Amino acid sequence: MGVFEAPSNVTGHEQVVFCQDKESGLKAIIAIYSTALGPALGGTRFYAYANEDDAVYDALDLSKGMAYKNALAGLDLGGGKAVIWGDPATDKSEPLLRAYGRFIETLGGRYITACDVGTYVQDMDVIAKETSFVTGRSSDHGGAGDSSVLTAWGVVCGMRAALQHRFETTSFAGRTVGIAGVGKVGRYLVPHMIEEGAEVVATDIAPQAKKWLAENYPQVTFVDSTQELITSNIDIYAPCALGGALDDDTVAQLRASIVVGSANNQLAHPGVEKLLQDRGILYAPDYLVNSGGVIQVSDEIEGFNFDRAKRRASQIFDITQTILRTADAENVSPAVAADALAERRIADCGRIRTIYLGKN
Ligand code: NAD
């Protein structure tokens, strides 16, 4: 697949950069979807793609998603994303990460990286040896640390807004929340839910997640599959594992009347948002409610301040309310309303940059 011939849902990028350093084995693709709102911020995914087409597609798709996410979160940042093609378990090395950092530096700040699947805070510290255009570094290096902290908090804020919209109360009392995926985000979300007074049902395919729950939160009911979770008596479904959690079958069987979770790309295909709407299930768009993580790492650009970042992530409550109300008023799904708001901010705020400043 050539970049210019990419499927229509992932075209329209400003710039796509291919980077190679044969000695270290680096093969990376940096995709910048839009810099209309500012430098393109988005993480680096280190993944063993089956082929180059898959790597290119992922970079194009994810970078577009970041542009929408950053716009809706009210950040003065455009959208970008990078992929490193390789197996992080065997191919990651200091020279490879540093070579990658130097390529980021060549973009002069048009792209700012962060963690994603297969990359961690420690990797950002290594990349930072070669470029200043990196966030998500460790707190030892002035970084924002693990973005899962505010990702989980943002999901709580999104849930509160959905509860308010549906039940006219933000209280979780008497509600049961089903969490699929007790990984980095899920492990912060579980204690939040317990503090909020919710009953929690959870599932995960990893045995260590089940063990962690039993040791730390024995009051959580563990079920053995997502199928069992979605057909349990839950009020809120929180997909916190992989993408594609909401497909035709899941929507048809889901007992919950609200879906709010951290997983990216929850809708398995276009049209699922309509199926949810038709069944009366309130779906808060994933890229809206999981933006706490990018809010956390973007704060690092100013010099990280956790309280400021948390206050900003708390605004996910207000934005979610706005989207849900707009969706009702315009009789569209929240996913459609969210896309429209993000596109409007990119166009409106991006346009003012065309005003000539009289210098250079
Ligand atoms: P993670 O890899 O730490 O956790 C995912 C968990 O899901 C793991 O425990 C895994 O065993 C489990 N899992 C995988 N497949 C499953 C299945 N079929 N059924 C049940 N459990 C399954 O990832 P994470 O950082 O917690 O992220 C979770 C989701 O949230 C991802 O989609 C990620 O892209 C998204 N997200 C994360 C952040 C962040 O800051 N970490 C930010 C935005 C979005």
mmCIF file of N, CA and C and ligand atoms in Angstrom, residues 45 69 117 146-148 151 180-186 203-206 209 226 240-243 262-264 290 293, ligand 1:
data_model
loop_
_atom_site.group_PDB
_atom_site.id
_atom_site.type_symbol
_atom_site.label_atom_id
_atom_site.label_comp_id
_atom_site.label_asym_id
_atom_site.label_seq_id
_atom_site.Cartn_x
_atom_site.Cartn_y
_atom_site.Cartn_z
ATOM 1 N N ARG A 45 4.581 3.387 18.825
ATOM 2 C CA ARG A 45 4.213 1.980 18.996
ATOM 3 C C ARG A 45 5.353 1.111 18.478
ATOM 4 N N LYS A 69 -8.171 13.370 19.071
ATOM 5 C CA LYS A 69 -8.110 13.287 20.538
ATOM 6 C C LYS A 69 -7.560 14.579 21.135
ATOM 7 N N VAL A 117 1.977 1.250 22.962
ATOM 8 C CA VAL A 117 2.173 -0.192 23.087
ATOM 9 C C VAL A 117 3.642 -0.525 22.755
ATOM 10 N N ASP A 146 4.038 7.457 34.247
ATOM 11 C CA ASP A 146 3.057 6.546 33.644
ATOM 12 C C ASP A 146 1.724 7.255 33.373
ATOM 13 N N SER A 147 1.377 7.364 32.101
ATOM 14 C CA SER A 147 0.167 8.101 31.711
ATOM 15 C C SER A 147 -1.128 7.377 32.105
ATOM 16 N N SER A 148 -1.007 6.118 32.517
ATOM 17 C CA SER A 148 -2.215 5.364 32.898
ATOM 18 C C SER A 148 -2.925 5.999 34.078
ATOM 19 N N THR A 151 -5.134 8.584 32.629
ATOM 20 C CA THR A 151 -6.057 7.924 31.695
ATOM 21 C C THR A 151 -7.219 7.339 32.498
ATOM 22 N N ALA A 180 -13.192 -4.832 31.413
ATOM 23 C CA ALA A 180 -12.511 -5.855 30.607
ATOM 24 C C ALA A 180 -11.083 -5.397 30.385
ATOM 25 N N GLY A 181 -10.140 -6.051 31.041
ATOM 26 C CA GLY A 181 -8.735 -5.675 30.925
ATOM 27 C C GLY A 181 -8.251 -4.978 32.181
ATOM 28 N N VAL A 182 -7.510 -5.718 32.987
ATOM 29 C CA VAL A 182 -6.976 -5.132 34.218
ATOM 30 C C VAL A 182 -5.457 -5.021 34.058
ATOM 31 N N GLY A 183 -5.070 -4.164 33.119
ATOM 32 C CA GLY A 183 -3.651 -3.901 32.867
ATOM 33 C C GLY A 183 -3.263 -2.596 33.519
ATOM 34 N N LYS A 184 -2.454 -1.792 32.818
ATOM 35 C CA LYS A 184 -1.952 -0.548 33.424
ATOM 36 C C LYS A 184 -3.110 0.377 33.796
ATOM 37 N N VAL A 185 -4.037 0.594 32.873
ATOM 38 C CA VAL A 185 -5.159 1.500 33.154
ATOM 39 C C VAL A 185 -6.134 0.838 34.127
ATOM 40 N N GLY A 186 -6.483 -0.411 33.856
ATOM 41 C CA GLY A 186 -7.462 -1.120 34.680
ATOM 42 C C GLY A 186 -7.058 -1.158 36.152
ATOM 43 N N THR A 203 -12.617 -8.887 34.122
ATOM 44 C CA THR A 203 -12.050 -10.047 33.443
ATOM 45 C C THR A 203 -10.726 -9.650 32.826
ATOM 46 N N ASP A 204 -9.878 -10.647 32.593
ATOM 47 C CA ASP A 204 -8.598 -10.430 31.909
ATOM 48 C C ASP A 204 -8.106 -11.804 31.483
ATOM 49 N N ILE A 205 -7.407 -11.814 30.345
ATOM 50 C CA ILE A 205 -6.898 -13.120 29.886
ATOM 51 C C ILE A 205 -5.597 -13.493 30.599
ATOM 52 N N ALA A 206 -4.977 -12.530 31.258
ATOM 53 C CA ALA A 206 -3.685 -12.798 31.896
ATOM 54 C C ALA A 206 -3.891 -13.317 33.319
ATOM 55 N N ALA A 209 -3.290 -10.926 36.240
ATOM 56 C CA ALA A 209 -4.302 -9.905 36.536
ATOM 57 C C ALA A 209 -5.311 -10.461 37.540
ATOM 58 N N THR A 226 -14.725 -12.189 28.510
ATOM 59 C CA THR A 226 -15.436 -10.948 28.202
ATOM 60 C C THR A 226 -16.900 -11.259 27.905
ATOM 61 N N CYS A 240 -11.187 -1.987 28.574
ATOM 62 C CA CYS A 240 -9.854 -1.456 28.892
ATOM 63 C C CYS A 240 -8.764 -2.409 28.426
ATOM 64 N N ALA A 241 -9.073 -3.161 27.359
ATOM 65 C CA ALA A 241 -8.061 -4.083 26.819
ATOM 66 C C ALA A 241 -7.683 -3.615 25.414
ATOM 67 N N LEU A 242 -8.070 -4.369 24.406
ATOM 68 C CA LEU A 242 -7.661 -4.022 23.043
ATOM 69 C C LEU A 242 -8.797 -3.353 22.277
ATOM 70 N N GLY A 243 -8.483 -2.926 21.036
ATOM 71 C CA GLY A 243 -9.483 -2.285 20.193
ATOM 72 C C GLY A 243 -10.531 -3.286 19.714
ATOM 73 N N SER A 262 -11.223 2.782 28.483
ATOM 74 C CA SER A 262 -9.976 3.395 28.000
ATOM 75 C C SER A 262 -9.506 2.864 26.658
ATOM 76 N N ALA A 263 -9.973 1.694 26.250
ATOM 77 C CA ALA A 263 -9.399 1.082 25.039
ATOM 78 C C ALA A 263 -9.554 2.002 23.831
ATOM 79 N N ASN A 264 -8.518 2.028 23.011
ATOM 80 C CA ASN A 264 -8.574 2.806 21.770
ATOM 81 C C ASN A 264 -9.387 2.038 20.731
ATOM 82 N N ASN A 290 -10.494 8.659 27.002
ATOM 83 C CA ASN A 290 -9.157 8.153 27.355
ATOM 84 C C ASN A 290 -8.062 9.198 27.122
ATOM 85 N N GLY A 293 -4.458 10.443 29.495
ATOM 86 C CA GLY A 293 -3.044 10.078 29.345
ATOM 87 C C GLY A 293 -2.276 11.103 28.534
HETATM 88 P P1 NAD B 1 -2.116 -3.033 29.086
HETATM 89 O O1 NAD B 1 -1.503 -3.836 28.002
HETATM 90 O O2 NAD B 1 -1.307 -2.695 30.284
HETATM 91 O O3 NAD B 1 -3.447 -3.761 29.637
HETATM 92 C C1 NAD B 1 -4.348 -4.412 28.826
HETATM 93 C C2 NAD B 1 -4.894 -5.590 29.618
HETATM 94 O O4 NAD B 1 -5.910 -6.213 28.843
HETATM 95 C C3 NAD B 1 -3.851 -6.661 29.923
HETATM 96 O O5 NAD B 1 -3.910 -7.001 31.296
HETATM 97 C C4 NAD B 1 -4.268 -7.818 29.039
HETATM 98 O O6 NAD B 1 -3.957 -9.083 29.610
HETATM 99 C C5 NAD B 1 -5.759 -7.608 28.941
HETATM 100 N N1 NAD B 1 -6.364 -8.233 27.785
HETATM 101 C C6 NAD B 1 -5.890 -8.345 26.518
HETATM 102 N N2 NAD B 1 -6.775 -8.985 25.736
HETATM 103 C C7 NAD B 1 -7.857 -9.238 26.502
HETATM 104 C C8 NAD B 1 -9.095 -9.874 26.269
HETATM 105 N N3 NAD B 1 -9.410 -10.359 25.069
HETATM 106 N N4 NAD B 1 -9.958 -9.971 27.295
HETATM 107 C C9 NAD B 1 -9.657 -9.476 28.517
HETATM 108 N N5 NAD B 1 -8.486 -8.889 28.803
HETATM 109 C C10 NAD B 1 -7.602 -8.771 27.819
HETATM 110 O O7 NAD B 1 -2.663 -1.720 28.385
HETATM 111 P P2 NAD B 1 -3.153 -0.388 29.073
HETATM 112 O O8 NAD B 1 -2.059 0.606 29.041
HETATM 113 O O9 NAD B 1 -3.841 -0.705 30.359
HETATM 114 O O10 NAD B 1 -4.213 0.120 27.995
HETATM 115 C C11 NAD B 1 -5.487 -0.477 27.895
HETATM 116 C C12 NAD B 1 -6.208 0.131 26.720
HETATM 117 O O11 NAD B 1 -6.325 1.550 26.918
HETATM 118 C C13 NAD B 1 -5.480 -0.027 25.372
HETATM 119 O O12 NAD B 1 -6.422 -0.135 24.347
HETATM 120 C C14 NAD B 1 -4.713 1.275 25.231
HETATM 121 O O13 NAD B 1 -4.445 1.578 23.865
HETATM 122 C C15 NAD B 1 -5.712 2.251 25.827
HETATM 123 N N6 NAD B 1 -5.105 3.483 26.312
HETATM 124 C C16 NAD B 1 -4.157 3.450 27.274
HETATM 125 C C17 NAD B 1 -3.606 4.633 27.730
HETATM 126 C C18 NAD B 1 -2.554 4.639 28.826
HETATM 127 O O14 NAD B 1 -2.230 5.726 29.317
HETATM 128 N N7 NAD B 1 -2.041 3.493 29.240
HETATM 129 C C19 NAD B 1 -4.016 5.854 27.206
HETATM 130 C C20 NAD B 1 -5.033 5.872 26.229
HETATM 131 C C21 NAD B 1 -5.562 4.670 25.796
#
